[in-house]
Structure formats: C-alpha cells, structure tokens
mmCIF file of C-alpha atoms in Angstrom:
data_model
loop_
_atom_site.group_PDB
_atom_site.id
_atom_site.type_symbol
_atom_site.label_atom_id
_atom_site.label_comp_id
_atom_site.label_asym_id
_atom_site.label_seq_id
_atom_site.Cartn_x
_atom_site.Cartn_y
_atom_site.Cartn_z
ATOM 1 C CA UNK F 1 37.627 203.871 -95.995
ATOM 2 C CA UNK F 2 39.522 206.182 -93.146
ATOM 3 C CA UNK F 3 40.804 205.307 -89.853
ATOM 4 C CA UNK F 4 41.532 207.361 -87.484
ATOM 5 C CA UNK F 5 43.849 206.598 -84.507
ATOM 6 C CA UNK F 6 44.139 207.852 -81.206
ATOM 7 C CA UNK F 7 47.693 207.292 -80.020
ATOM 8 C CA UNK F 8 49.011 207.925 -76.582
ATOM 9 C CA UNK F 9 52.653 208.667 -76.008
ATOM 10 C CA UNK F 10 53.506 207.255 -72.729
ATOM 11 C CA UNK F 11 56.076 208.993 -70.711
ATOM 12 C CA UNK F 12 57.525 207.608 -67.785
ATOM 13 C CA UNK F 13 58.238 210.922 -66.298
ATOM 14 C CA UNK F 14 54.729 212.321 -65.833
ATOM 15 C CA UNK F 15 53.901 209.160 -63.968
ATOM 16 C CA UNK F 16 56.579 209.125 -61.965
ATOM 17 C CA UNK F 17 55.481 212.656 -60.988
ATOM 18 C CA UNK F 18 52.150 211.229 -60.009
ATOM 19 C CA UNK F 19 53.473 208.650 -57.671
ATOM 20 C CA UNK F 20 55.237 211.552 -55.947
ATOM 21 C CA UNK F 21 52.635 213.894 -55.313
ATOM 22 C CA UNK F 22 50.687 210.557 -53.595
ATOM 23 C CA UNK F 23 53.735 210.042 -51.539
ATOM 24 C CA UNK F 24 53.470 214.179 -50.816
ATOM 25 C CA UNK F 25 49.692 213.939 -49.701
ATOM 26 C CA UNK F 26 50.232 210.805 -47.815
ATOM 27 C CA UNK F 27 53.096 211.803 -45.695
ATOM 28 C CA UNK F 28 50.789 215.578 -44.739
ATOM 29 C CA UNK F 29 48.292 213.197 -43.819
ATOM 30 C CA UNK F 30 50.559 211.237 -41.439
ATOM 31 C CA UNK F 31 51.997 214.408 -39.795
ATOM 32 C CA UNK F 32 48.523 216.126 -39.054
ATOM 33 C CA UNK F 33 47.697 213.115 -37.706
ATOM 34 C CA UNK F 34 50.687 212.585 -35.218
ATOM 35 C CA UNK F 35 50.463 216.740 -34.603
ATOM 36 C CA UNK F 36 46.952 215.676 -33.150
ATOM 37 C CA UNK F 37 47.429 212.797 -30.859
ATOM 38 C CA UNK F 38 50.763 214.634 -29.681
ATOM 39 C CA UNK F 39 48.411 217.768 -28.433
ATOM 40 C CA UNK F 40 46.268 215.962 -27.573
ATOM 41 C CA UNK F 41 48.381 214.084 -25.071
ATOM 42 C CA UNK F 42 50.786 216.758 -24.102
ATOM 43 C CA UNK F 43 48.025 218.825 -23.186
ATOM 44 C CA UNK F 44 47.401 217.736 -19.698
ATOM 45 C CA UNK F 45 51.551 217.790 -19.137
ATOM 46 C CA UNK F 46 52.075 220.961 -20.581
ATOM 47 C CA UNK F 47 49.779 222.368 -17.733
ATOM 48 C CA UNK F 48 51.564 221.668 -15.033
ATOM 49 C CA UNK F 49 50.068 222.877 -11.975
ATOM 50 C CA UNK F 50 51.491 223.845 -8.323
ATOM 51 C CA UNK F 51 49.433 224.503 -5.320
ATOM 52 C CA UNK F 52 50.856 225.596 -1.751
ATOM 53 C CA UNK F 53 47.509 226.090 0.417
ATOM 54 C CA UNK F 54 47.674 226.208 4.206
ATOM 55 C CA UNK F 55 43.728 226.191 6.006
ATOM 56 C CA UNK F 56 42.365 226.805 2.531
ATOM 57 C CA UNK F 57 38.938 225.703 1.938
ATOM 58 C CA UNK F 58 38.141 223.973 -1.195
ATOM 59 C CA UNK F 59 36.434 226.632 -3.461
ATOM 60 C CA UNK F 60 39.843 228.412 -2.843
ATOM 61 C CA UNK F 61 41.853 225.664 -4.019
ATOM 62 C CA UNK F 62 39.305 224.849 -7.547
ATOM 63 C CA UNK F 63 39.727 228.595 -7.912
ATOM 64 C CA UNK F 64 43.396 228.146 -8.032
ATOM 65 C CA UNK F 65 43.666 225.328 -10.254
ATOM 66 C CA UNK F 66 40.821 227.258 -13.048
ATOM 67 C CA UNK F 67 43.493 229.855 -12.732
ATOM 68 C CA UNK F 68 46.696 227.756 -13.988
ATOM 69 C CA UNK F 69 44.871 225.785 -16.551
ATOM 70 C CA UNK F 70 41.818 225.694 -18.421
ATOM 71 C CA UNK F 71 39.761 223.423 -16.833
ATOM 72 C CA UNK F 72 36.329 224.447 -15.736
ATOM 73 C CA UNK F 73 34.718 222.532 -12.699
ATOM 74 C CA UNK F 74 30.913 221.026 -12.390
ATOM 75 C CA UNK F 75 29.440 219.854 -9.275
ATOM 76 C CA UNK F 76 26.352 220.147 -7.011
ATOM 77 C CA UNK F 77 26.195 222.301 -3.999
ATOM 78 C CA UNK F 78 24.074 219.895 -2.016
ATOM 79 C CA UNK F 79 26.840 217.226 -2.099
ATOM 80 C CA UNK F 80 30.098 219.348 -2.173
ATOM 81 C CA UNK F 81 30.930 221.309 1.074
ATOM 82 C CA UNK F 82 33.446 224.268 -0.800
ATOM 83 C CA UNK F 83 34.135 225.590 2.680
ATOM 84 C CA UNK F 84 36.067 222.756 4.024
ATOM 85 C CA UNK F 85 39.693 223.340 4.798
ATOM 86 C CA UNK F 86 42.264 221.879 2.644
ATOM 87 C CA UNK F 87 46.177 221.976 2.912
ATOM 88 C CA UNK F 88 48.345 220.986 -0.133
ATOM 89 C CA UNK F 89 51.762 221.493 -1.412
ATOM 90 C CA UNK F 90 52.115 220.392 -4.777
ATOM 91 C CA UNK F 91 55.182 221.517 -7.242
ATOM 92 C CA UNK F 92 55.031 220.836 -11.348
ATOM 93 C CA UNK F 93 51.894 218.446 -11.526
ATOM 94 C CA UNK F 94 49.867 217.260 -13.962
ATOM 95 C CA UNK F 95 46.128 217.707 -13.685
ATOM 96 C CA UNK F 96 45.459 214.498 -12.231
ATOM 97 C CA UNK F 97 48.199 213.973 -9.739
ATOM 98 C CA UNK F 98 46.420 217.691 -8.231
ATOM 99 C CA UNK F 99 43.026 216.085 -7.646
ATOM 100 C CA UNK F 100 43.887 212.543 -6.737
ATOM 101 C CA UNK F 101 46.024 214.464 -3.519
ATOM 102 C CA UNK F 102 43.090 217.136 -3.582
ATOM 103 C CA UNK F 103 39.727 215.037 -3.176
ATOM 104 C CA UNK F 104 41.268 211.921 -1.557
ATOM 105 C CA UNK F 105 41.039 212.753 1.584
ATOM 106 C CA UNK F 106 37.419 214.659 1.002
ATOM 107 C CA UNK F 107 35.322 211.585 -0.315
ATOM 108 C CA UNK F 108 35.022 213.033 -3.207
ATOM 109 C CA UNK F 109 36.086 211.939 -7.047
ATOM 110 C CA UNK F 110 36.115 213.136 -10.431
ATOM 111 C CA UNK F 111 35.506 212.362 -14.264
ATOM 112 C CA UNK F 112 37.994 214.370 -17.008
ATOM 113 C CA UNK F 113 35.767 214.704 -20.030
ATOM 114 C CA UNK F 114 37.579 217.064 -22.460
ATOM 115 C CA UNK F 115 38.513 220.557 -20.250
ATOM 116 C CA UNK F 116 35.539 219.976 -18.127
ATOM 117 C CA UNK F 117 35.594 218.257 -14.411
ATOM 118 C CA UNK F 118 32.999 216.279 -12.974
ATOM 119 C CA UNK F 119 33.477 216.109 -9.137
ATOM 120 C CA UNK F 120 30.778 214.039 -7.069
ATOM 121 C CA UNK F 121 30.503 212.244 -3.986
ATOM 122 C CA UNK F 122 32.054 208.673 -3.796
ATOM 123 C CA UNK F 123 30.283 205.726 -2.259
ATOM 124 C CA UNK F 124 32.426 204.710 0.483
ATOM 125 C CA UNK F 125 30.272 201.471 0.680
ATOM 126 C CA UNK F 126 31.087 200.334 -2.368
ATOM 127 C CA UNK F 127 34.519 201.399 -2.348
ATOM 128 C CA UNK F 128 35.505 199.111 0.935
ATOM 129 C CA UNK F 129 32.885 196.268 0.511
ATOM 130 C CA UNK F 130 32.393 193.830 3.365
ATOM 131 C CA UNK F 131 34.304 190.637 3.301
ATOM 132 C CA UNK F 132 32.265 187.468 4.438
ATOM 133 C CA UNK F 133 33.143 184.089 4.810
ATOM 134 C CA UNK F 134 30.418 181.689 2.715
ATOM 135 C CA UNK F 135 29.560 178.311 4.253
ATOM 136 C CA UNK F 136 27.557 175.272 2.847
ATOM 137 C CA UNK F 137 24.720 174.172 4.907
ATOM 138 C CA UNK F 138 22.117 171.733 4.262
ATOM 139 C CA UNK F 139 18.175 171.163 5.329
ATOM 140 C CA UNK F 140 15.117 169.742 5.256
ATOM 141 C CA UNK F 141 11.472 171.375 4.852
ATOM 142 C CA UNK F 142 8.903 169.403 6.779
ATOM 143 C CA UNK F 143 5.168 170.024 7.744
ATOM 144 C CA UNK F 144 3.661 169.318 10.924
ATOM 145 C CA UNK F 145 3.262 165.780 10.303
ATOM 146 C CA UNK F 146 6.897 165.488 9.268
ATOM 147 C CA UNK F 147 6.211 165.062 5.404
ATOM 148 C CA UNK F 148 8.584 166.562 3.653
ATOM 149 C CA UNK F 149 7.486 169.853 1.306
ATOM 150 C CA UNK F 150 8.403 169.886 -2.337
ATOM 151 C CA UNK F 151 9.615 172.823 -4.056
ATOM 152 C CA UNK F 152 9.381 175.520 -0.976
ATOM 153 C CA UNK F 153 11.437 178.403 -1.749
ATOM 154 C CA UNK F 154 14.481 179.291 0.595
ATOM 155 C CA UNK F 155 16.315 182.520 -0.062
ATOM 156 C CA UNK F 156 19.212 184.126 1.774
ATOM 157 C CA UNK F 157 17.289 187.457 3.506
ATOM 158 C CA UNK F 158 18.162 190.631 1.888
ATOM 159 C CA UNK F 159 19.491 189.048 -0.977
ATOM 160 C CA UNK F 160 18.415 186.898 -4.288
ATOM 161 C CA UNK F 161 20.326 183.667 -3.454
ATOM 162 C CA UNK F 162 18.103 180.913 -3.218
ATOM 163 C CA UNK F 163 16.964 177.421 -3.912
ATOM 164 C CA UNK F 164 14.150 175.076 -3.550
ATOM 165 C CA UNK F 165 13.735 171.922 -2.222
ATOM 166 C CA UNK F 166 13.802 168.159 -3.477
ATOM 167 C CA UNK F 167 11.394 165.386 -3.079
ATOM 168 C CA UNK F 168 12.448 164.877 0.129
ATOM 169 C CA UNK F 169 11.907 168.591 1.156
ATOM 170 C CA UNK F 170 15.841 168.900 1.444
ATOM 171 C CA UNK F 171 18.060 171.619 0.335
ATOM 172 C CA UNK F 172 22.013 172.853 0.185
ATOM 173 C CA UNK F 173 23.013 176.204 0.210
ATOM 174 C CA UNK F 174 25.765 178.674 0.577
ATOM 175 C CA UNK F 175 25.288 181.541 2.700
ATOM 176 C CA UNK F 176 27.452 184.134 4.768
ATOM 177 C CA UNK F 177 27.916 183.695 8.245
ATOM 178 C CA UNK F 178 24.843 184.954 10.480
ATOM 179 C CA UNK F 179 22.681 184.573 7.831
ATOM 180 C CA UNK F 180 18.762 184.538 8.107
ATOM 181 C CA UNK F 181 16.802 182.381 6.093
ATOM 182 C CA UNK F 182 13.222 182.997 4.384
ATOM 183 C CA UNK F 183 11.135 179.964 3.862
ATOM 184 C CA UNK F 184 7.928 179.859 2.030
ATOM 185 C CA UNK F 185 5.315 177.309 0.223
ATOM 186 C CA UNK F 186 2.204 178.199 -0.874
ATOM 187 C CA UNK F 187 -0.358 177.333 1.968
ATOM 188 C CA UNK F 188 1.837 177.568 4.991
ATOM 189 C CA UNK F 189 2.842 180.919 7.068
ATOM 190 C CA UNK F 190 6.501 182.153 6.103
ATOM 191 C CA UNK F 191 9.164 181.527 8.386
ATOM 192 C CA UNK F 192 12.514 182.801 8.634
ATOM 193 C CA UNK F 193 15.524 181.178 10.449
ATOM 194 C CA UNK F 194 18.907 181.986 11.600
ATOM 195 C CA UNK F 195 21.294 180.218 10.406
ATOM 196 C CA UNK F 196 24.104 180.951 13.192
ATOM 197 C CA UNK F 197 26.609 178.454 13.597
ATOM 198 C CA UNK F 198 24.127 175.355 12.157
ATOM 199 C CA UNK F 199 25.043 173.029 9.685
ATOM 200 C CA UNK F 200 22.266 171.044 9.217
ATOM 201 C CA UNK F 201 18.753 172.702 9.689
ATOM 202 C CA UNK F 202 15.296 170.941 10.251
ATOM 203 C CA UNK F 203 12.277 173.428 9.238
ATOM 204 C CA UNK F 204 8.723 173.004 9.888
ATOM 205 C CA UNK F 205 6.081 175.270 8.673
ATOM 206 C CA UNK F 206 2.306 175.380 9.809
ATOM 207 C CA UNK F 207 -0.481 175.873 7.525
ATOM 208 C CA UNK F 208 -1.871 179.434 7.218
ATOM 209 C CA UNK F 209 -5.068 178.972 8.602
ATOM 210 C CA UNK F 210 -6.284 182.315 7.274
ATOM 211 C CA UNK F 211 -6.261 180.876 3.938
ATOM 212 C CA UNK F 212 -6.843 177.105 4.244
ATOM 213 C CA UNK F 213 -10.117 177.943 6.235
ATOM 214 C CA UNK F 214 -11.154 181.157 3.922
ATOM 215 C CA UNK F 215 -15.153 180.313 3.252
ATOM 216 C CA UNK F 216 -15.983 181.254 -0.315
ATOM 217 C CA UNK F 217 -19.977 181.912 -1.296
ATOM 218 C CA UNK F 218 -21.059 178.992 -3.943
ATOM 219 C CA UNK F 219 -24.709 178.924 -5.042
ATOM 220 C CA UNK F 220 -25.894 175.881 -2.465
ATOM 221 C CA UNK F 221 -24.320 177.448 0.548
ATOM 222 C CA UNK F 222 -20.693 178.091 1.425
ATOM 223 C CA UNK F 223 -17.343 176.011 1.698
ATOM 224 C CA UNK F 224 -13.905 176.580 2.773
ATOM 225 C CA UNK F 225 -11.870 177.303 0.074
ATOM 226 C CA UNK F 226 -9.478 174.180 0.520
ATOM 227 C CA UNK F 227 -12.471 171.972 -0.483
ATOM 228 C CA UNK F 228 -13.496 174.345 -3.081
ATOM 229 C CA UNK F 229 -13.438 172.414 -6.648
ATOM 230 C CA UNK F 230 -15.179 174.722 -9.325
ATOM 231 C CA UNK F 231 -13.659 177.487 -10.877
ATOM 232 C CA UNK F 232 -14.748 180.752 -8.549
ATOM 233 C CA UNK F 233 -13.328 184.102 -8.444
ATOM 234 C CA UNK F 234 -13.460 186.081 -4.555
ATOM 235 C CA UNK F 235 -12.637 189.730 -4.626
ATOM 236 C CA UNK F 236 -11.741 191.616 -1.258
ATOM 237 C CA UNK F 237 -14.306 193.856 -0.385
ATOM 238 C CA UNK F 238 -11.337 196.380 1.256
ATOM 239 C CA UNK F 239 -10.643 196.515 -2.402
ATOM 240 C CA UNK F 240 -13.092 197.934 -3.984
ATOM 241 C CA UNK F 241 -14.676 200.245 -1.030
ATOM 242 C CA UNK F 242 -11.321 202.098 -1.636
ATOM 243 C CA UNK F 243 -12.562 202.968 -5.052
ATOM 244 C CA UNK F 244 -14.634 205.954 -6.072
ATOM 245 C CA UNK F 245 -17.282 204.440 -8.087
ATOM 246 C CA UNK F 246 -20.827 204.533 -8.795
ATOM 247 C CA UNK F 247 -21.919 200.888 -9.226
ATOM 248 C CA UNK F 248 -20.436 197.400 -7.823
ATOM 249 C CA UNK F 249 -19.556 196.479 -11.504
ATOM 250 C CA UNK F 250 -16.769 199.394 -11.944
ATOM 251 C CA UNK F 251 -15.213 197.725 -8.837
ATOM 252 C CA UNK F 252 -14.467 194.818 -10.736
ATOM 253 C CA UNK F 253 -12.266 195.673 -13.031
ATOM 254 C CA UNK F 254 -8.769 194.346 -13.169
ATOM 255 C CA UNK F 255 -9.711 191.841 -9.746
ATOM 256 C CA UNK F 256 -10.650 188.539 -10.932
ATOM 257 C CA UNK F 257 -8.785 186.283 -13.394
ATOM 258 C CA UNK F 258 -10.706 185.879 -16.858
ATOM 259 C CA UNK F 259 -13.582 188.283 -15.844
ATOM 260 C CA UNK F 260 -13.532 191.040 -18.883
ATOM 261 C CA UNK F 261 -15.110 194.269 -17.732
ATOM 262 C CA UNK F 262 -15.654 197.100 -20.139
ATOM 263 C CA UNK F 263 -17.779 200.739 -19.444
ATOM 264 C CA UNK F 264 -20.399 200.534 -22.163
ATOM 265 C CA UNK F 265 -22.166 204.192 -21.946
ATOM 266 C CA UNK F 266 -21.499 207.598 -19.832
ATOM 267 C CA UNK F 267 -25.459 207.482 -18.805
ATOM 268 C CA UNK F 268 -26.082 207.568 -14.706
ATOM 269 C CA UNK F 269 -26.885 203.928 -13.522
ATOM 270 C CA UNK F 270 -25.943 202.559 -16.662
ATOM 271 C CA UNK F 271 -24.381 198.964 -16.588
ATOM 272 C CA UNK F 272 -20.990 197.920 -17.353
ATOM 273 C CA UNK F 273 -20.488 194.765 -19.591
ATOM 274 C CA UNK F 274 -19.084 192.347 -18.097
ATOM 275 C CA UNK F 275 -17.898 189.048 -19.931
ATOM 276 C CA UNK F 276 -17.176 185.952 -17.641
ATOM 277 C CA UNK F 277 -14.721 183.599 -19.668
ATOM 278 C CA UNK F 278 -15.170 185.793 -22.980
ATOM 279 C CA UNK F 279 -18.689 185.931 -24.832
ATOM 280 C CA UNK F 280 -20.272 182.779 -25.651
ATOM 281 C CA UNK F 281 -22.904 183.683 -28.422
ATOM 282 C CA UNK F 282 -23.131 186.114 -31.349
ATOM 283 C CA UNK F 283 -26.565 187.208 -31.186
ATOM 284 C CA UNK F 284 -27.846 186.259 -27.737
ATOM 285 C CA UNK F 285 -26.731 187.899 -24.286
ATOM 286 C CA UNK F 286 -23.473 187.344 -23.076
ATOM 287 C CA UNK F 287 -24.179 189.264 -19.693
ATOM 288 C CA UNK F 288 -23.542 186.903 -16.095
ATOM 289 C CA UNK F 289 -26.665 185.968 -13.601
ATOM 290 C CA UNK F 290 -26.529 188.812 -10.992
ATOM 291 C CA UNK F 291 -27.536 187.510 -7.286
ATOM 292 C CA UNK F 292 -28.248 189.273 -4.619
ATOM 293 C CA UNK F 293 -28.410 187.948 -1.117
ATOM 294 C CA UNK F 294 -29.868 184.962 -2.871
ATOM 295 C CA UNK F 295 -31.719 186.872 -5.149
ATOM 296 C CA UNK F 296 -31.626 187.626 -8.998
ATOM 297 C CA UNK F 297 -31.351 190.977 -10.255
ATOM 298 C CA UNK F 298 -32.265 192.488 -13.561
ATOM 299 C CA UNK F 299 -29.657 192.939 -15.943
ATOM 300 C CA UNK F 300 -31.423 194.355 -19.235
ATOM 301 C CA UNK F 301 -32.073 197.358 -21.710
ATOM 302 C CA UNK F 302 -33.803 200.261 -20.977
ATOM 303 C CA UNK F 303 -34.505 203.765 -22.340
ATOM 304 C CA UNK F 304 -32.265 206.704 -21.255
ATOM 305 C CA UNK F 305 -33.507 210.609 -21.096
ATOM 306 C CA UNK F 306 -31.368 211.217 -24.067
ATOM 307 C CA UNK F 307 -32.839 208.812 -26.295
ATOM 308 C CA UNK F 308 -31.446 204.863 -27.545
ATOM 309 C CA UNK F 309 -31.671 201.846 -25.414
ATOM 310 C CA UNK F 310 -29.008 201.564 -22.618
ATOM 311 C CA UNK F 311 -28.299 198.991 -20.711
ATOM 312 C CA UNK F 312 -29.042 199.544 -16.600
ATOM 313 C CA UNK F 313 -28.146 197.467 -13.825
ATOM 314 C CA UNK F 314 -29.462 196.799 -10.682
ATOM 315 C CA UNK F 315 -26.144 196.458 -9.252
ATOM 316 C CA UNK F 316 -26.118 200.765 -8.866
ATOM 317 C CA UNK F 317 -28.946 200.366 -6.315
ATOM 318 C CA UNK F 318 -26.771 198.580 -3.730
ATOM 319 C CA UNK F 319 -24.021 200.725 -2.358
ATOM 320 C CA UNK F 320 -20.660 198.823 -2.249
ATOM 321 C CA UNK F 321 -19.972 200.024 1.467
ATOM 322 C CA UNK F 322 -22.808 197.550 2.263
ATOM 323 C CA UNK F 323 -20.951 194.616 0.439
ATOM 324 C CA UNK F 324 -19.764 192.047 2.638
ATOM 325 C CA UNK F 325 -18.372 189.281 -0.541
ATOM 326 C CA UNK F 326 -18.276 189.225 -4.042
ATOM 327 C CA UNK F 327 -17.515 185.643 -6.460
ATOM 328 C CA UNK F 328 -17.611 184.791 -9.077
ATOM 329 C CA UNK F 329 -18.777 181.642 -10.741
ATOM 330 C CA UNK F 330 -17.168 180.846 -13.862
ATOM 331 C CA UNK F 331 -17.474 176.739 -14.592
ATOM 332 C CA UNK F 332 -20.450 174.236 -14.945
ATOM 333 C CA UNK F 333 -20.029 172.871 -11.869
ATOM 334 C CA UNK F 334 -19.824 176.159 -9.807
ATOM 335 C CA UNK F 335 -23.340 177.270 -12.194
ATOM 336 C CA UNK F 336 -25.292 174.220 -12.008
ATOM 337 C CA UNK F 337 -28.063 175.025 -9.800
ATOM 338 C CA UNK F 338 -29.035 178.062 -11.393
ATOM 339 C CA UNK F 339 -29.396 176.741 -14.544
ATOM 340 C CA UNK F 340 -29.348 177.794 -18.103
ATOM 341 C CA UNK F 341 -29.801 181.924 -16.878
ATOM 342 C CA UNK F 342 -26.212 181.088 -15.360
ATOM 343 C CA UNK F 343 -24.623 180.276 -19.040
ATOM 344 C CA UNK F 344 -22.535 183.128 -18.978
ATOM 345 C CA UNK F 345 -21.705 183.003 -15.486
ATOM 346 C CA UNK F 346 -22.947 183.998 -12.171
ATOM 347 C CA UNK F 347 -22.250 187.057 -9.999
ATOM 348 C CA UNK F 348 -22.972 186.377 -6.286
ATOM 349 C CA UNK F 349 -23.261 189.645 -3.899
ATOM 350 C CA UNK F 350 -23.448 188.925 -0.338
ATOM 351 C CA UNK F 351 -24.369 192.218 1.743
ATOM 352 C CA UNK F 352 -23.232 192.787 5.787
ATOM 353 C CA UNK F 353 -25.464 192.144 8.656
ATOM 354 C CA UNK F 354 -26.280 192.809 11.914
ATOM 355 C CA UNK F 355 -23.392 191.880 14.205
ATOM 356 C CA UNK F 356 -23.005 191.519 18.281
ATOM 357 C CA UNK F 357 -21.410 194.126 19.448
ATOM 358 C CA UNK F 358 -21.000 198.493 20.050
ATOM 359 C CA UNK F 359 -22.206 200.252 17.110
ATOM 360 C CA UNK F 360 -20.148 201.437 14.783
ATOM 361 C CA UNK F 361 -20.674 204.855 12.476
ATOM 362 C CA UNK F 362 -18.713 204.919 9.080
ATOM 363 C CA UNK F 363 -18.959 207.958 6.360
ATOM 364 C CA UNK F 364 -17.292 208.303 3.042
ATOM 365 C CA UNK F 365 -18.069 210.789 0.482
ATOM 366 C CA UNK F 366 -16.690 211.311 -2.889
ATOM 367 C CA UNK F 367 -17.179 213.289 -5.590
ATOM 368 C CA UNK F 368 -16.558 213.411 -9.366
ATOM 369 C CA UNK F 369 -16.673 215.450 -12.586
ATOM 370 C CA UNK F 370 -17.544 214.954 -15.826
ATOM 371 C CA UNK F 371 -17.340 217.093 -18.563
ATOM 372 C CA UNK F 372 -18.838 216.449 -22.266
ATOM 373 C CA UNK F 373 -16.341 215.843 -25.009
ATOM 374 C CA UNK F 374 -17.631 217.546 -27.619
ATOM 375 C CA UNK F 375 -20.032 220.609 -27.603
ATOM 376 C CA UNK F 376 -22.156 221.742 -30.552
ATOM 377 C CA UNK F 377 -21.461 225.344 -31.817
ATOM 378 C CA UNK F 378 -24.600 227.277 -31.803
ATOM 379 C CA UNK F 379 -25.572 230.061 -33.387
ATOM 380 C CA UNK F 380 -26.132 233.482 -30.510
ATOM 381 C CA UNK F 381 -29.498 235.415 -31.372
#
C-alpha cells in the first residue's frame, strides 16, 4: 500500500504580506471616500461669488452668478419678474448667502439640487401665519318645542373643527375669536350662528318643511314623506331631464338605492333590464311592474327587425319631459295593493297635468351617433 501526503509548509512571512495588502486596500478606499466628501462639501465654499450691482435687473444678477459659478437657474416666466430692479453689494460669499440676500426681498425662494437652482414664488400667507386666540364655548341645540336635539353637527365655518351634541343637546368646542358655527341635523334647516363675545350659546333649529312635507306617491294614494313607513325611493325628474335618453328606464341608472339598471340590447326601443333588490326567480321574470298614471304598462318580449327575441318596453312611448315624479316601491307593504304582479317591485310614474296660469312653451333637442362595433368584410364585384 502506498500513501501520498501533501504537506504544505507554513510561512509566517507570506501570511504577513497578505495582511499588509489588505491594510493597503482599506487605506486606499478610506482616502477615496474622504476626498469625495471633501470635494462635495467644499464645492460651494470654493466657488465664492462677488456681486456689485446698482439698479440692475434680476435677470442681470442671475446671469452674473452663472458666470462666476457652474450653477444653472430654473424658473417659470409667469411667476418670476426678471425685469425687477435689484441692488446688491456682496464680497466673497457662497451661493446660499448670495441667493438669500438677492431673493429675500423679492418674495422668492430657491432650492439647490447639485448644480441646478430652482427659483419659485413663496406663499406669503404660509410664511406669516395668522395668530388667533382660541376660547372654549358651550351651547345647547333645541327644536321649536325646546326639546334637545341629539347628534346635531356643530362645525366651525371654514375649518374641520367640530363636534356633535350629547343626549341633552349640549356641546363644548374650542373656537377662534369672531368664529361662525354651522349647525345642521337631518330634517332641520341648517343654521349659522356668530359666536362674537358669547361663551354660552342657545341655538334653536327649525324643521325643514320642504323635506318633511314632501309628498310621495304610493300605490293607494300619496302621503307625506314623514309619515311613510314602506321602502320607497323617489327620483327627481330634474336630474332625469338633464340626461339625454330615449327611454325613461335609461334615466334610472344609479339614481335609486337597491335598483340595478342594465342595458341589454342596442335595438331602438329596447328596454333596459331593471332589478329591484336583486333577482327573485331563476326561470320566471324578474322585471318590476310599471304603472303610468295608474295603468299597468306591458313590458315583454318582441321580435326585432334582425331576428331574435328582444325585450320591448312601453316606457319608450312616454316623453321624459312629461314626467312629474317617479317612485320605486320595493318592499311588500308598498307593493301589496298590486298583488302577485308586484313581486319584483313597482315603478310608479306620474305624468304632468295642466296647471293654472299662463302658457309655457319649452323646447329640448338632442342627437346621438352610434357606430357598429364590428363590420363584416364582404367581397367586391
């Protein structure tokens, strides 16, 4: 048997040389880092600038700085008045001191980014904030019957500082001098109250008669909105009339909660698919019952000119400008009078009727252009 042993001889001298080489490399890297840092710091110190200008323009002053340094200036002509007269007398100052002396009286500020200087207009309001003295005030919000209003919003006008009233209608708030409070609550007319020198306020709110006395049409008549117990959504006709459309159902898109409107076809007169509180059947119809001035309107399936079945709506025959109000009945209590046909909800439409007074003539027109999404390439003759 033969064994071969590789025995390396240890040399302390070679090991010492390796350590020395590592130390040399580390020293070189440290020196390079120091030189780079000192070059960056001393750049603005070495480039000392002297300016001696009397009644010169701002443009001439900036040009003189550019000639004595390697800086370039960036600014907007509509913000900086380069023709404004300046007078400076500066000896051997760095760029920061020169710009501070030159731009401080002009309402201008600057930012230095390497060799680029951006000059911009300062916000004088931000640099001189208004000092105000806040004081703590208390108050109580009540209705016309002197009953406390719980949860009324009390906000300082023109700010985001505010609070709400507690169970007794009381509130506490810190406000600046001569502040104005905005008080609001659902069903009441918003009110502005000037604090002046008062520390304890008594605020009485008045019911909003327009909101409380608003009349809502339901299946068996009309009631005030304040007395309504069923789930009914009302759509403002002023919003619908501002939207160009060929059918009323197109104007209901996104205007009533719990009502989804989807356009199913591009055929003229085709009805949009309306779902009130979702679909209730997998095989049966899910369309709501349309009632115009007390008469149910047919909404079913017809044949288009290009073949195939298409949903046709009787609503397309009603002029949107003739509509007085639109109510959507959603729950069982509101739709009970119409029976099983109203299982998917009811859309009640009331048209305008003659009114006493002078004659009024209105004219509205709109047009639209539609293109075929994809045409079929045909052979020529």
